[in-house]
Coordinates of C-alpha atoms in Angstrom, one line a residue:
X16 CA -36.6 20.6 -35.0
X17 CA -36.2 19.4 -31.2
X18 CA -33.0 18.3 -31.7
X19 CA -32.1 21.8 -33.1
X20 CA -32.9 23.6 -30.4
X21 CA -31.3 21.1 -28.2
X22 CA -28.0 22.3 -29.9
X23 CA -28.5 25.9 -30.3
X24 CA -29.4 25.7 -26.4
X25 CA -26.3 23.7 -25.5
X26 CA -24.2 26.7 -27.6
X27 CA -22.0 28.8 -25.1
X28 CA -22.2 25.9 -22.5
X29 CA -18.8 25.6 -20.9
X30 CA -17.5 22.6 -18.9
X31 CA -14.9 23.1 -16.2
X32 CA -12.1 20.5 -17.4
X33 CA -11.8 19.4 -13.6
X34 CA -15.3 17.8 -13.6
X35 CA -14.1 15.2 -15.8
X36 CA -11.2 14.1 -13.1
X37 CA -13.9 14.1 -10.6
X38 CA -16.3 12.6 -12.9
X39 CA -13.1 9.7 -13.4
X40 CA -12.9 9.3 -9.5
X41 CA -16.2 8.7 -9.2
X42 CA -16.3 5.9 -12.0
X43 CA -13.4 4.5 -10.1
X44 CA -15.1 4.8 -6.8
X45 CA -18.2 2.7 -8.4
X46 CA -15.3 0.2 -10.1
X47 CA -16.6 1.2 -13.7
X48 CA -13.3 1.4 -15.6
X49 CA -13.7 1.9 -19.0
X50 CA -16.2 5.1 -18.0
X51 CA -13.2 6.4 -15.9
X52 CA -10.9 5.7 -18.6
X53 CA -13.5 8.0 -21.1
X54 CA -13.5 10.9 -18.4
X55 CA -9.6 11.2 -17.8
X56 CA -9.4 11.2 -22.0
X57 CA -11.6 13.4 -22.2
X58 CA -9.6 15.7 -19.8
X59 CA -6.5 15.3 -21.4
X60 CA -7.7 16.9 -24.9
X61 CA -8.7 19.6 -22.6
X62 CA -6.0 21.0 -20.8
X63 CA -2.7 21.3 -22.1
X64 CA -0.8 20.9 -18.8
X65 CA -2.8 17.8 -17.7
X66 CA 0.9 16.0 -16.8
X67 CA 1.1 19.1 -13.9
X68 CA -2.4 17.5 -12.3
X69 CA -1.4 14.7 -9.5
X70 CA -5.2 14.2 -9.2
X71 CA -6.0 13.5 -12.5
X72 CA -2.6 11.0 -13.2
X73 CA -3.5 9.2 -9.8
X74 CA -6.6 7.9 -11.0
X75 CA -5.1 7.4 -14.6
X76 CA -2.7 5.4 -13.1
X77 CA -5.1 2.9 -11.3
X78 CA -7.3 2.4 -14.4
X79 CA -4.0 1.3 -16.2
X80 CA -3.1 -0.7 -13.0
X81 CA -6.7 -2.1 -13.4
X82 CA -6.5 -2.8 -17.3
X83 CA -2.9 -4.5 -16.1
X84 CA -1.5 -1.2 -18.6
X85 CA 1.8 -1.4 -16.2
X86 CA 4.1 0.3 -18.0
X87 CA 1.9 3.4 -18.7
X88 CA 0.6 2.9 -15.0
X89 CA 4.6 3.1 -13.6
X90 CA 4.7 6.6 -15.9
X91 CA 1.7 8.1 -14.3
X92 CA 2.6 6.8 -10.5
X93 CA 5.8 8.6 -10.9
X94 CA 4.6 11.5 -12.5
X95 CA 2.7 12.0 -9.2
X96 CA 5.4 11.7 -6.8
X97 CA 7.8 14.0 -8.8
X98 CA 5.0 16.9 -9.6
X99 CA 3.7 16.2 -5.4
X100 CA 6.1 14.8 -3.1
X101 CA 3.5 15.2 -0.1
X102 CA 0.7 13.8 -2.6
X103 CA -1.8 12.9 0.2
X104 CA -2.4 9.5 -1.6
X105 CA 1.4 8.9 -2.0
X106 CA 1.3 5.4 -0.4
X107 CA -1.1 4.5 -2.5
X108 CA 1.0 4.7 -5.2
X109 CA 4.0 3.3 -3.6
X110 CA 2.0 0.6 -2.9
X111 CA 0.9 0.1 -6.4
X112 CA 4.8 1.0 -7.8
X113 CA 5.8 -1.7 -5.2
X114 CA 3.5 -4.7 -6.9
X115 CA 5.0 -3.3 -10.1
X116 CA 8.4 -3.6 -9.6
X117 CA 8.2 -7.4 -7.8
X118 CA 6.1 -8.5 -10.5
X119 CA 8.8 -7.1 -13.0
X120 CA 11.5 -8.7 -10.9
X121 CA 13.0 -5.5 -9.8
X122 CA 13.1 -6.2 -6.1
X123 CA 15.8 -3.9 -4.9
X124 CA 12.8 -0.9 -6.1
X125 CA 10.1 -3.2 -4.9
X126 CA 11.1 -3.6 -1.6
X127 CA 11.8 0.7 -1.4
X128 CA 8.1 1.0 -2.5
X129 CA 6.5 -0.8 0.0
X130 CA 8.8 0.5 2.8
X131 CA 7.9 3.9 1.9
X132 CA 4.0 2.6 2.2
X133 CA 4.1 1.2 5.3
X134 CA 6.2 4.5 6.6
X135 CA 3.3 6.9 5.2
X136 CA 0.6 7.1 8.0
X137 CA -2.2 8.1 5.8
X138 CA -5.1 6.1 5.2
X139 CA -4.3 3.3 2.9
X140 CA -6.3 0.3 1.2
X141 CA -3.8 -2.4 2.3
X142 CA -2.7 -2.7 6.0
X143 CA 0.4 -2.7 7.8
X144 CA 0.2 -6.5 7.9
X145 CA -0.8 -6.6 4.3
X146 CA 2.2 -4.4 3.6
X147 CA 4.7 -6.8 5.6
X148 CA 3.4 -9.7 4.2
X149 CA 4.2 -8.6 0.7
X150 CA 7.6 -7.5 2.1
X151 CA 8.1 -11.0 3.1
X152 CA 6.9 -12.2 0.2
X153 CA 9.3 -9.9 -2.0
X154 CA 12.2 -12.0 -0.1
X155 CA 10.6 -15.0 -1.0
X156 CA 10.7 -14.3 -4.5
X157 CA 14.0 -12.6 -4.7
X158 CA 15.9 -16.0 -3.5
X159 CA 16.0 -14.6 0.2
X160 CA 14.2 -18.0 1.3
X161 CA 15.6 -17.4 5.3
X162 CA 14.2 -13.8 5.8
X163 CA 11.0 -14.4 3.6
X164 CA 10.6 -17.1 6.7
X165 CA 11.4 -14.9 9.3
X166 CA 9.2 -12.4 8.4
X167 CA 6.0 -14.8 7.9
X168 CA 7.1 -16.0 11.6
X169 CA 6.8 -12.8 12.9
X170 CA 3.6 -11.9 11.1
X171 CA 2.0 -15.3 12.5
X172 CA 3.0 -14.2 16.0
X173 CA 0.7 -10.8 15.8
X174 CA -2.1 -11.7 17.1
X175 CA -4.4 -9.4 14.9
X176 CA -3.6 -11.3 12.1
X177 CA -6.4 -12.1 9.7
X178 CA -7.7 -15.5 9.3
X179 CA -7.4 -15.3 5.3
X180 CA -3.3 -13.4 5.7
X181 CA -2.5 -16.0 8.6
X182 CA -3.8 -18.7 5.7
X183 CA -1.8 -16.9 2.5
X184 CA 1.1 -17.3 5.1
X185 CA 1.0 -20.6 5.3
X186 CA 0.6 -21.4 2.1
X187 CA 3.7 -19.5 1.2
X188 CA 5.6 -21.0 3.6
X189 CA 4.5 -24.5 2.4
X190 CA 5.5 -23.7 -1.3
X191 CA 9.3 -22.8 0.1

């Protein structure tokens, strides 16, 4: 009988589709994927036009980057950048296209990625140096052995330069 009226109370109840992207960012915020995962679904039987939302494909995007779903990750970051050029996030996911591409071997779009993510000023979860290091590193692993090591020189001469980055340089520069 409770659970009767439970129902018949919940009848007419209407839930804005845009609470379930904010619902997904805030799984991602807490790192609790799979929730996130159940919120952006859930969005996407909603609306019909979900692929015009950069919000909602952003934070599809990094739970496939998370779940290492790269292919269908590539699709959403790009969906993002063509729907919203001036997405305020943008470097984010050049960033994230960046480590895409490299890992995928496709350096000449790699190495566009993260120049267009150290060029963004916004706020962004890597830093410059982070950003340069994996610049370097893009050389490194595309053959380019002689600039890879220029670039990790210069990095080593800033003198803000993270203990653990200053380390991961070195170690690169030990393996070539």
């Amino acid at each position: 009988d409770r659970k009767r009226q439970n129902d018949s109370s919940r009848q007419g109840f209407v839930v804005d589709p845009k609470t379930y992207v904010k619902l997904g960012h805030l799984h991602l915020l807490l790192e609790d994927w799979s929730k996130a995962l159940s919120a952006y679904q859930k969005y996407f039987k909603l609306v019909k036009n979900y692929w015009k939302d950069a919000v909602y494909l952003y934070g599809l995007g990094l739970v496939y980057f998370k779940y290492n779903s790269f292919q269908w990750a590539t699709v959403a970051f790009q969906q993002v950048l063509y729907i919203d050029p001036g997405f305020q996030r943008a470097n984010e996911v050049h960033l994230r296209l960046g480590i895409i591409a490299k890992m995928k071997s496709d350096f000449e779009s790699s190495l566009k990625h993260f120049y267009l993510a150290k060029s963004d000023s916004c706020p962004c979860t890597f830093s410059q140096l982070e950003i340069r290091f994996h610049i370097a590193h893009l050389h490194e692993v595309s053959g380019k052995h002689v600039e890879a090591k220029s670039q990790y020189n210069v990095l080593l001469e800033d003198r803000c330069l993270p203990q653990q980055l200053k380390a991961d340089i070195y170690r690169q520069m030990g393996w070539m």
